[in-house]
Amino acid sequence: MSMPFYVSPEQLMKDRADFARKGIARGRSVVAVQYADGILFVSENPSQALHKVSEIYDRIAFAAVGRYNEFENLRIAGVRLADMRGYAYDRRDVTGRGLANAYAQTLGTIFSSGGEKPYEVEIFVAEIGDAPEDDQLYRLTYDGQVADEHGYAVMGGAADVVAGHLAEHYVAGASLDEALRVAVAALGHSDSEDRVIPARDLEVAVLDRTRTQPRKFLRLRAARLAEVLGARGDERADEASPEDALAGSGPRHSGQDDPSDPTDQVSGATPPLEDPVTGEPGSPPTAPPVAPPVAPPVAPPADPPAEPTDPAAPGEPSPPAPQPPAPQPGRPPDPGTPPPAEPGQI
Amino acid sequence: MGDSRLPSSYMTPGTSSFADFLGAEAPDLLPSRRAVPAGAAGDLAPHGTTIVAATFDGGVVMAGDRRATMGNIIAQRDIQKVFPADEYSVVGIAGTAGLAVEMVRLFQTELEHYEKIEGTTLSMDGKANRLAALIRANLGMAMQGLAVVPLFAGYDLTADQGRIFSYDVTGGRYEETAFHSVGSGSLFARGSLKKLYRDDFDVEEAVTAIVQALYDAADDDSATGGPDITRRIFPVVHVITADGGRRMPDDEVAAIADRILASRMERPDGPAAALT
């Protein structure tokens, strides 16, 4: 029988916030920088297919970090909302503020509803006007908060470090080339070193008010980037990050399992608190640690779970196989069998 | 814009077609989803008339006259009937003007929506088929006299050439070679282009040929407007090449129209073709 637990609302919200923040911190950062002719977005993103920055409407762009499937959902909803609005009314009636509001309401509702897990995303919604002072840059967090940003903004994993670098080097009203160089340098900056990010690993897009077409969004390709950035010294790609979806690889854990942290998403290496079979408190594991304690295998060894080791059904007729010895919690497994795989790594 | 949470249908993965999404979400906004009382309604609304398109070496041009008629009345002198559909294609419309303009808006949104959701543009044939589906949905209205017949042209980046598609009211889609025309004056325009068209046109020659064709259409069809020299209203011309599409500036079209008018002062039937 399960007991309902009391969790204070403060603790519940804190846990949900920690959960979302952790998911976001795993990804690489996205930088948005205002320059003389619009707004520039830069991200380190080796994937050519999964974009972090995209077009929503004529003058509106979207950038996100966090869980791809979640922000992709939000992006598509934004495109639909904008196109619907533009079709039913007029193209000028689609505004970044309205879109930011819709996102804020959506994220806020999901965050505070008990039924859904909070979205592990952070979003920029940017809109350019006819002059730099009309440009708008909104930053939305996982809990639906909206912040109006000016000049530059950073979100994602190393946001603080990158923002610190930008705070030193950002110049208002810079040209696109200058703004791009500053933003790329900031993304490569960390406390220990300044890395040169290869041009092919950069995802760069602009909202450029000087474009003659009504749609002001433009992606800058690697060739153009290499030309603008010029020779910058030895390029070095970032090491693999949990957000890089490598074909054929299973889900990878980030960080260590910490049993004292309830929002931790890593588990497996720690033995359970009680023996799953007997319900007895588990004894401290002897080396090597095993979780869960298993019965030593008997013939046929390939089929240990089929053995009637369940103490709840002792009266059942046993199969012709010899009766196995009683389970001994904490006993190291038979050296002839591989240790059980960690859950989630199958 | 909406002040509340995004509707869950917006967040549901699925179609990348805006028309399909609109049909599920707000069907009353679809141009073809209107109930029209039984009976012919064709004389109630202005009709757009002649559209001409021709390919040339490296692209395609489309032009439309500026007249809309309601029976024997000229409803509008400067209507625009040729619209860019996206960066590499253009659509011209003949038939019920109100419905047609709305259908063009839906088609433009459809192409842009697909591009944004999928991150890539539709193929030229894909675009032509989407337009066919929109026309087909309008069949009920067409049978009551509110037909829309578009002409679609664009630059196919994979085939490296300009292509032209024509349609019938049931959504039939037909690829045309070299040149085509739709609308009330299309018979005369096509006859004219037959004699004028060459494979090796450059942009200016191609524009001259289709403006000549519109002149011939206006000459024999009362619903097609010729160049209006007193008001300086000239055909809308769109040129599409591998670099994208643009509307030809009015003064460039005016210069070509003025040259044609000058030569027609000498020979009102236009240039004479060789006999053999």
XYZ file of C-alpha atoms in Angstrom:
622
model
C 0.000 0.000 0.000
C 1.321 3.376 -0.904
C 1.256 6.247 1.519
C 0.530 9.749 0.283
C 3.410 12.005 1.129
C 3.086 15.637 1.997
C 5.361 17.844 -0.058
C 5.257 21.551 0.609
C 4.436 23.677 -2.450
C 7.735 25.493 -2.047
C 9.641 22.259 -2.173
C 7.572 21.005 -5.123
C 8.253 24.148 -7.157
C 11.902 24.124 -6.180
C 12.259 20.527 -7.276
C 10.584 21.257 -10.582
C 12.747 24.327 -11.123
C 15.899 22.374 -10.285
C 14.842 19.674 -12.693
C 14.261 22.132 -15.538
C 17.408 24.100 -14.813
C 19.504 20.979 -14.879
C 18.139 19.955 -18.245
C 18.887 23.375 -19.680
C 22.373 23.513 -18.218
C 23.334 20.369 -20.105
C 23.058 22.116 -23.493
C 25.406 24.537 -25.154
C 24.695 28.244 -25.038
C 22.920 30.474 -27.529
C 23.879 34.131 -27.807
C 21.660 36.901 -29.144
C 23.355 40.190 -29.914
C 21.812 43.408 -31.172
C 23.840 45.089 -33.888
C 23.299 48.116 -36.075
C 21.056 46.428 -38.657
C 19.207 43.912 -36.528
C 19.716 41.010 -34.177
C 22.308 38.270 -34.486
C 21.993 34.751 -33.077
C 24.995 32.504 -32.614
C 25.173 29.014 -31.209
C 27.647 26.202 -31.281
C 25.656 23.425 -32.878
C 27.442 20.704 -34.849
C 24.115 19.341 -36.103
C 23.111 20.570 -39.545
C 19.576 19.270 -39.179
C 18.469 20.234 -35.700
C 18.317 23.990 -35.559
C 18.364 26.029 -32.407
C 17.568 29.264 -34.202
C 14.679 29.564 -36.616
C 12.339 31.908 -38.378
C 8.859 32.491 -37.017
C 7.610 35.329 -39.182
C 8.714 38.317 -41.250
C 10.529 40.125 -38.453
C 10.371 37.537 -35.695
C 12.883 34.838 -34.868
C 13.043 32.111 -32.265
C 16.027 30.597 -30.489
C 16.022 27.940 -27.818
C 18.192 25.744 -25.661
C 17.295 22.636 -23.747
C 15.373 19.594 -24.812
C 15.024 19.546 -28.585
C 11.615 17.885 -28.872
C 10.117 20.347 -26.426
C 11.363 23.543 -27.985
C 10.654 22.192 -31.469
C 7.040 21.780 -30.370
C 6.981 25.359 -29.151
C 8.581 26.569 -32.374
C 5.988 24.851 -34.557
C 3.183 26.182 -32.395
C 4.681 29.651 -32.799
C 4.886 29.343 -36.580
C 1.280 28.173 -36.683
C 0.122 30.965 -34.417
C 1.957 33.589 -36.446
C 0.817 32.281 -39.831
C -2.750 31.942 -38.599
C -2.706 35.496 -37.279
C -1.098 36.867 -40.423
C -3.575 35.077 -42.649
C -6.675 36.005 -40.665
C -5.626 39.639 -40.173
C -2.558 41.083 -41.789
C 1.152 40.447 -41.776
C 1.760 43.568 -39.710
C -0.526 42.266 -36.966
C 1.874 39.494 -36.017
C 3.994 40.805 -33.154
C 6.824 39.396 -31.115
C 5.213 40.605 -27.908
C 2.064 38.621 -28.581
C 4.073 35.530 -29.380
C 6.196 35.939 -26.238
C 2.997 36.233 -24.204
C 1.579 33.046 -25.679
C 4.822 31.199 -24.926
C 4.947 32.595 -21.397
C 1.403 31.464 -20.671
C 2.095 28.044 -22.092
C 5.342 27.496 -20.221
C 3.890 28.893 -16.999
C 0.848 26.649 -17.126
C 2.919 23.565 -17.817
C 5.380 24.430 -15.080
C 2.782 24.841 -12.378
C 0.475 22.018 -13.424
C 1.090 18.809 -11.561
C 0.275 16.569 -14.481
C 3.078 17.462 -16.839
C 6.767 17.600 -16.293
C 8.139 21.102 -16.709
C 9.654 21.938 -20.062
C 13.442 21.924 -19.937
C 13.775 24.853 -22.298
C 14.720 28.470 -22.403
C 13.669 30.637 -25.321
C 14.498 33.889 -27.050
C 11.804 35.597 -29.058
C 13.236 38.494 -31.051
C 11.568 41.045 -33.258
C 13.241 43.789 -35.233
C 11.716 47.168 -35.941
C 12.576 49.856 -38.453
C 15.282 51.285 -36.201
C 17.593 49.683 -33.626
C 15.680 51.247 -30.729
C 12.524 49.435 -31.891
C 14.183 46.019 -31.689
C 12.844 43.713 -29.024
C 14.454 40.707 -27.442
C 12.495 38.616 -24.962
C 13.925 35.839 -22.918
C 11.502 33.224 -21.602
C 12.420 30.726 -18.942
C 11.020 27.262 -18.223
C 8.558 28.659 -15.662
C 7.027 31.215 -18.021
C 8.884 34.299 -16.847
C 9.521 36.928 -19.495
C 12.491 39.240 -19.397
C 13.049 42.109 -21.779
C 16.713 42.010 -22.770
C 18.790 44.806 -24.232
C 22.056 44.692 -26.105
C 22.869 41.048 -25.709
C 21.565 37.960 -23.940
C 22.826 34.456 -23.328
C 21.044 31.278 -22.325
C 22.061 27.661 -21.904
C 24.845 25.763 -20.223
C 27.651 28.211 -19.614
C 25.454 31.316 -19.810
C 27.173 33.159 -16.960
C 30.665 32.784 -18.333
C 29.627 33.725 -21.862
C 27.594 36.689 -20.630
C 30.565 37.844 -18.604
C 32.748 37.854 -21.693
C 30.091 39.697 -23.671
C 29.669 42.297 -20.944
C 33.338 43.191 -21.377
C 33.458 43.200 -25.159
C 29.969 44.098 -26.384
C 29.720 47.373 -28.271
C 26.318 48.837 -29.064
C 25.656 49.646 -32.719
C 28.420 47.427 -34.057
C 28.429 46.121 -37.613
C 27.361 42.541 -38.303
C 30.948 41.360 -38.758
C 32.120 42.890 -35.488
C 29.114 41.584 -33.580
C 29.673 38.128 -35.012
C 33.329 38.075 -33.983
C 32.483 39.156 -30.443
C 29.681 36.608 -30.124
C 31.779 33.706 -31.424
C 34.663 34.629 -29.144
C 32.254 34.766 -26.195
C 30.879 31.314 -26.967
C 34.385 29.865 -27.053
C 35.308 31.556 -23.789
C 35.409 29.610 -20.580
C 37.055 30.176 -17.220
C 40.037 28.053 -18.142
C 40.683 28.901 -21.789
C 39.561 30.634 -24.971
C 38.665 28.055 -27.571
C 38.342 28.729 -31.312
C 35.082 27.187 -32.463
C 35.262 25.796 -36.008
C 33.077 27.730 -38.442
C 31.304 24.555 -39.534
C 30.089 23.955 -35.955
C 28.450 27.353 -35.693
C 24.799 27.987 -36.278
C 24.383 31.647 -37.100
C 21.296 33.534 -38.196
C 20.281 37.170 -38.331
C 17.181 39.274 -38.469
C 18.450 41.902 -40.882
C 16.292 44.977 -41.408
C 18.256 45.961 -44.525
C 16.953 42.965 -46.460
C 14.593 44.058 -49.220
C 12.328 41.038 -48.844
C 9.575 41.189 -46.215
C 11.109 38.136 -44.534
C 14.111 39.460 -42.686
C 15.442 36.173 -41.336
C 18.632 34.857 -42.892
C 20.997 32.022 -42.051
C 24.701 32.664 -42.502
C 26.417 29.633 -44.003
C 29.803 28.284 -42.975
C 31.566 29.731 -46.024
C 30.373 33.224 -45.210
C 31.281 32.744 -41.537
C 34.787 31.601 -42.355
C 35.217 34.689 -44.515
C 34.040 37.054 -41.775
C 35.873 35.392 -38.916
C 39.120 34.977 -40.816
C 42.104 33.180 -39.352
C 41.635 32.770 -35.613
C 44.273 30.235 -34.716
C 43.816 26.547 -34.055
C 40.219 25.465 -34.273
C 38.969 22.972 -31.782
C 35.516 21.464 -31.636
C 33.791 21.138 -28.329
C 33.882 17.719 -26.717
C 30.732 15.658 -27.072
C 27.866 16.989 -25.064
C 24.780 15.140 -23.810
C 22.693 17.088 -26.323
C 24.567 15.722 -29.341
C 22.431 12.929 -30.632
C 24.925 10.426 -31.936
C 23.387 7.772 -34.104
C 23.470 4.370 -32.522
C 24.343 5.561 -29.062
C 22.016 4.979 -26.196
C 21.031 7.643 -23.762
C 24.023 8.790 -21.819
C 24.089 9.881 -18.244
C 25.441 13.197 -17.259
C 27.098 13.487 -13.934
C 27.223 11.199 -10.965
C 24.405 9.555 -9.113
C 23.815 11.434 -5.909
C 21.236 9.666 -3.725
C 20.791 12.771 -1.601
C 19.607 14.793 -4.587
C 15.947 14.079 -5.385
C 16.092 15.800 -8.777
C 19.012 13.757 -9.918
C 18.220 11.878 -13.111
C 21.079 9.415 -12.799
C 20.560 6.200 -10.958
C 21.739 2.643 -10.923
C 25.114 2.394 -9.264
C 23.712 2.680 -5.754
C 22.116 -0.358 -4.122
C 18.464 0.002 -3.232
C 17.586 0.777 0.349
C 15.874 -2.531 0.867
C 16.116 -5.914 -0.656
C 13.525 -6.037 -3.453
C 12.829 -9.697 -2.812
C 12.658 -10.015 0.925
C 11.891 -6.430 1.844
C 14.681 -6.616 4.421
C 16.945 -3.598 4.779
C 19.862 -4.137 2.474
C 23.197 -4.890 4.019
C 26.104 -2.659 3.052
C 27.519 -4.034 -0.127
C 30.726 -5.890 -0.045
C 33.039 -5.387 -2.947
C 32.094 -5.371 -5.719
C 28.803 -3.523 -5.136
C 25.877 -5.236 -6.717
C 22.427 -3.869 -7.301
C 20.047 -5.515 -6.864
C 21.312 -8.516 -4.968
C 20.690 -11.555 -7.057
C 20.287 -15.182 -6.368
C 23.207 -17.246 -7.536
C 22.281 -18.776 -10.798
C 21.455 -22.422 -11.101
C 20.866 -24.574 -14.121
C 19.719 -23.514 -16.584
C 21.916 -20.452 -15.943
C 20.452 -18.429 -18.831
C 17.085 -18.240 -17.136
C 17.527 -17.167 -13.517
C 14.306 -15.097 -13.139
C 12.200 -18.174 -13.882
C 13.353 -19.807 -10.722
C 10.717 -19.858 -7.997
C 12.692 -17.777 -5.557
C 9.642 -15.774 -4.528
C 9.079 -16.462 -0.827
C 5.455 -15.363 -1.201
C 4.609 -18.554 -3.090
C 6.395 -21.334 -1.260
C 3.677 -23.923 -1.691
C 3.743 -23.980 -5.454
C 4.923 -27.143 -7.095
C 8.492 -26.684 -8.082
C 9.724 -27.525 -11.555
C 11.869 -30.621 -11.951
C 14.985 -28.497 -11.515
C 16.708 -28.866 -8.142
C 15.551 -26.441 -5.482
C 17.810 -23.426 -5.481
C 19.412 -22.206 -2.312
C 17.699 -19.309 -0.554
C 18.705 -15.855 -1.779
C 21.540 -14.358 0.170
C 21.446 -10.582 0.047
C 24.733 -8.927 -0.413
C 26.473 -11.994 -1.662
C 28.689 -11.348 -4.675
C 27.393 -12.863 -7.855
C 28.734 -16.039 -9.210
C 31.866 -15.193 -11.158
C 30.497 -17.149 -14.118
C 27.722 -14.644 -14.859
C 28.109 -11.072 -15.943
C 26.961 -8.496 -13.398
C 23.502 -7.140 -14.116
C 23.505 -4.161 -16.422
C 22.854 -0.759 -14.984
C 19.263 0.240 -15.558
C 18.951 2.550 -18.537
C 22.044 1.214 -20.215
C 20.523 -1.723 -21.975
C -2.341 38.361 -30.240
C -3.662 35.670 -27.973
C -3.174 36.346 -24.320
C -3.561 32.797 -23.174
C -1.880 29.470 -23.501
C -1.238 28.105 -26.972
C -4.070 25.698 -27.881
C -3.035 22.093 -27.619
C -3.794 21.545 -31.306
C -1.012 24.027 -32.106
C 1.418 21.939 -30.086
C 0.420 18.665 -31.711
C 2.977 17.433 -34.190
C 1.500 16.610 -37.545
C 0.841 18.398 -40.754
C 3.230 20.913 -42.234
C 0.474 22.153 -44.540
C -1.076 25.424 -43.476
C -4.251 24.782 -45.478
C -4.790 21.475 -43.676
C -4.135 23.089 -40.328
C -6.536 25.909 -41.166
C -9.159 23.376 -42.238
C -8.941 21.662 -38.856
C -8.539 24.766 -36.720
C -10.553 27.532 -38.381
C -12.367 26.074 -41.401
C -14.412 29.224 -41.882
C -11.236 31.000 -42.982
C -10.741 28.700 -45.981
C -11.803 30.470 -49.177
C -13.495 27.341 -50.489
C -15.447 26.482 -47.332
C -18.195 29.067 -47.814
C -21.794 28.105 -48.408
C -23.149 29.930 -51.432
C -26.905 29.845 -52.107
C -27.906 27.746 -55.079
C -27.930 29.481 -58.437
C -25.406 31.219 -60.586
C -23.421 33.848 -58.718
C -20.912 34.583 -61.417
C -22.181 38.069 -62.269
C -22.086 39.310 -58.697
C -18.385 39.866 -58.373
C -15.560 41.307 -60.458
C -13.658 38.965 -62.735
C -10.015 39.136 -63.514
C -9.000 38.382 -67.054
C -5.869 37.662 -69.022
C -2.574 36.267 -67.685
C 0.368 35.378 -69.932
C 3.589 33.556 -69.087
C 6.606 32.584 -71.166
C 9.921 30.941 -70.457
C 13.208 32.344 -71.660
C 16.803 31.309 -71.466
C 17.474 31.298 -67.709
C 14.017 31.925 -66.310
C 10.372 32.654 -66.795
C 8.232 35.797 -67.020
C 4.565 36.302 -66.222
C 2.386 39.306 -66.918
C -1.222 40.195 -66.298
C -3.381 43.033 -67.578
C -4.937 45.402 -65.026
C -8.635 45.152 -65.770
C -11.415 43.567 -63.685
C -14.910 43.401 -65.145
C -18.430 42.844 -63.846
C -20.540 41.965 -66.852
C -20.137 44.891 -69.226
C -18.797 47.194 -66.506
C -15.117 47.783 -65.911
C -14.929 47.175 -62.161
C -11.305 48.167 -61.676
C -8.600 49.577 -63.918
C -5.518 48.820 -61.892
C -6.144 45.468 -60.250
C -3.094 43.329 -59.578
C -3.478 39.740 -60.752
C 0.085 38.441 -60.694
C 1.585 37.745 -57.258
C 4.819 36.240 -56.034
C 4.023 32.873 -54.431
C 7.457 32.543 -52.859
C 10.978 33.534 -53.764
C 11.147 31.362 -56.896
C 7.580 31.192 -58.108
C 4.742 33.408 -59.154
C 1.034 32.890 -59.572
C -1.375 34.747 -61.829
C -5.121 34.466 -61.474
C -8.091 34.655 -63.776
C -11.687 34.287 -62.647
C -13.550 35.604 -59.613
C -11.182 38.226 -58.278
C -12.163 38.168 -54.594
C -11.848 34.413 -54.246
C -8.723 34.310 -56.332
C -6.887 36.913 -54.285
C -7.772 35.064 -51.097
C -6.630 31.799 -52.610
C -3.320 33.376 -53.541
C -2.878 34.547 -49.955
C -3.573 31.044 -48.725
C -1.141 29.612 -51.258
C 1.578 32.078 -50.263
C 1.091 31.225 -46.604
C 1.063 27.532 -47.431
C 4.468 27.679 -49.119
C 6.022 29.865 -46.450
C 4.564 27.724 -43.662
C 5.981 24.547 -45.134
C 9.345 26.207 -45.553
C 9.452 27.339 -41.933
C 8.217 24.088 -40.419
C 10.301 21.759 -42.555
C 13.322 23.975 -42.998
C 13.337 23.397 -46.739
C 11.301 24.586 -49.706
C 8.827 22.431 -51.590
C 9.914 21.157 -54.977
C 8.477 22.930 -57.992
C 6.107 20.021 -58.618
C 5.152 19.957 -54.946
C 4.159 23.606 -55.123
C 2.170 23.024 -58.297
C 0.338 20.110 -56.670
C -0.511 22.098 -53.549
C -2.060 24.788 -55.758
C -4.023 22.090 -57.590
C -5.424 20.880 -54.267
C -6.565 24.400 -53.362
C -8.282 24.811 -56.748
C -9.943 21.419 -56.434
C -11.405 22.378 -53.061
C -13.118 25.269 -54.826
C -14.982 23.088 -57.327
C -18.393 23.614 -55.702
C -18.066 27.381 -56.005
C -16.721 27.053 -59.549
C -19.896 25.216 -60.576
C -21.913 28.193 -59.377
C -19.927 30.532 -61.550
C -17.250 31.550 -59.034
C -14.373 29.806 -60.754
C -10.723 30.576 -60.134
C -8.210 29.523 -62.775
C -4.589 30.267 -61.954
C -1.431 30.134 -63.977
C 1.625 29.100 -62.013
C 5.230 29.626 -63.060
C 8.578 29.443 -61.385
C 12.219 28.649 -61.631
C 12.991 25.019 -60.863
C 16.353 25.020 -59.119
C 16.887 21.281 -59.610
C 16.022 21.286 -63.329
C 17.691 24.707 -63.836
C 14.907 26.110 -65.959
C 11.689 28.059 -65.851
C 8.493 26.020 -65.777
C 4.833 26.879 -66.332
C 1.746 25.057 -65.032
C -1.855 25.634 -66.023
C -4.980 24.402 -64.217
C -8.616 23.711 -64.855
C -11.441 24.307 -62.381
C -11.383 20.698 -61.183
C -7.781 21.043 -60.063
C -6.291 19.386 -63.110
C -2.652 20.382 -63.388
C -0.916 20.571 -66.744
C 2.667 21.506 -67.410
C 3.071 23.802 -70.401
C 6.115 24.214 -72.554
C 7.461 27.572 -73.671
C 4.401 29.786 -73.054
C 0.798 29.754 -71.934
C -2.088 32.071 -71.193
C -5.321 31.888 -69.185
C -8.388 34.094 -68.924
C -10.914 35.578 -71.309
C -8.332 36.999 -73.695
C -6.105 33.942 -73.547
C -7.039 32.663 -77.016
C -5.829 35.853 -78.666
C -2.768 36.102 -76.440
C -1.775 32.535 -77.208
C -2.259 33.077 -80.938
C -0.056 36.131 -80.732
C 2.680 34.356 -78.759
C 2.674 31.466 -81.232
C 3.959 33.855 -83.870
C 6.252 35.884 -81.622
C 7.872 33.323 -79.332
C 11.509 32.271 -79.833
C 13.555 29.866 -77.743
C 16.493 32.215 -77.347
C 14.761 35.214 -75.781
C 16.541 37.252 -73.171
C 14.546 38.887 -70.357
C 13.666 42.032 -72.231
C 12.617 40.201 -75.393
C 10.465 37.818 -73.373
C 8.763 40.711 -71.579
C 8.234 42.482 -74.904
C 6.652 39.348 -76.372
C 4.175 38.865 -73.522
C 3.250 42.556 -73.427
C 2.641 42.291 -77.184
C 0.435 39.282 -76.494
C -1.531 41.226 -73.863
C -1.947 44.050 -76.366
C -3.367 41.596 -78.906
C -5.681 40.139 -76.258
C -6.926 43.610 -75.333
C -7.372 44.349 -79.008
C -9.957 41.616 -79.472
C -11.317 40.918 -75.966
C -13.345 43.628 -74.234
C -12.566 42.250 -70.789
C -8.809 42.611 -71.180
C -7.260 45.990 -70.600
C -4.542 47.313 -72.862
C -1.806 49.728 -71.757
C -3.570 52.796 -70.306
C -1.367 55.578 -71.643
C -3.353 58.455 -70.180
C -3.296 57.072 -66.636
C 0.082 55.384 -67.127
C -1.214 51.993 -65.998
C 0.807 49.127 -67.461
C 0.757 45.358 -67.027
C 2.210 43.814 -63.887
C 5.293 41.837 -64.936
C 7.215 39.388 -62.764
C 10.586 37.986 -63.788
C 12.020 34.876 -62.128
C 15.541 33.606 -62.616
C 17.941 31.451 -60.627
C 18.533 34.526 -58.433
C 14.886 34.663 -57.393
C 11.842 36.588 -58.499
C 11.164 40.313 -58.727
C 8.456 42.524 -60.024
C 9.701 44.509 -62.952
C 9.603 48.216 -62.019
C 6.755 50.140 -63.620
C 9.050 52.496 -65.514
C 10.819 49.582 -67.224
C 7.482 48.070 -68.239
C 6.322 51.512 -69.356
C 9.367 51.889 -71.605
C 8.662 48.546 -73.256
C 4.944 49.360 -73.602
C 5.777 52.745 -75.128
C 7.996 51.078 -77.734
C 5.232 48.627 -78.586
C 2.694 51.462 -78.884
C 5.043 53.376 -81.163
C 5.444 50.417 -83.489
C 1.691 49.757 -83.433
C 1.153 53.331 -84.667
C 2.876 52.158 -87.826
C 1.352 48.695 -87.952
C -1.705 48.330 -85.649
C -1.708 44.524 -85.862
C 1.789 44.269 -84.477
C 4.956 42.796 -85.905
C 4.578 40.650 -89.004
C 5.912 37.106 -88.802
C 7.784 35.450 -91.636
C 5.538 33.352 -93.854
C 7.657 30.240 -93.817
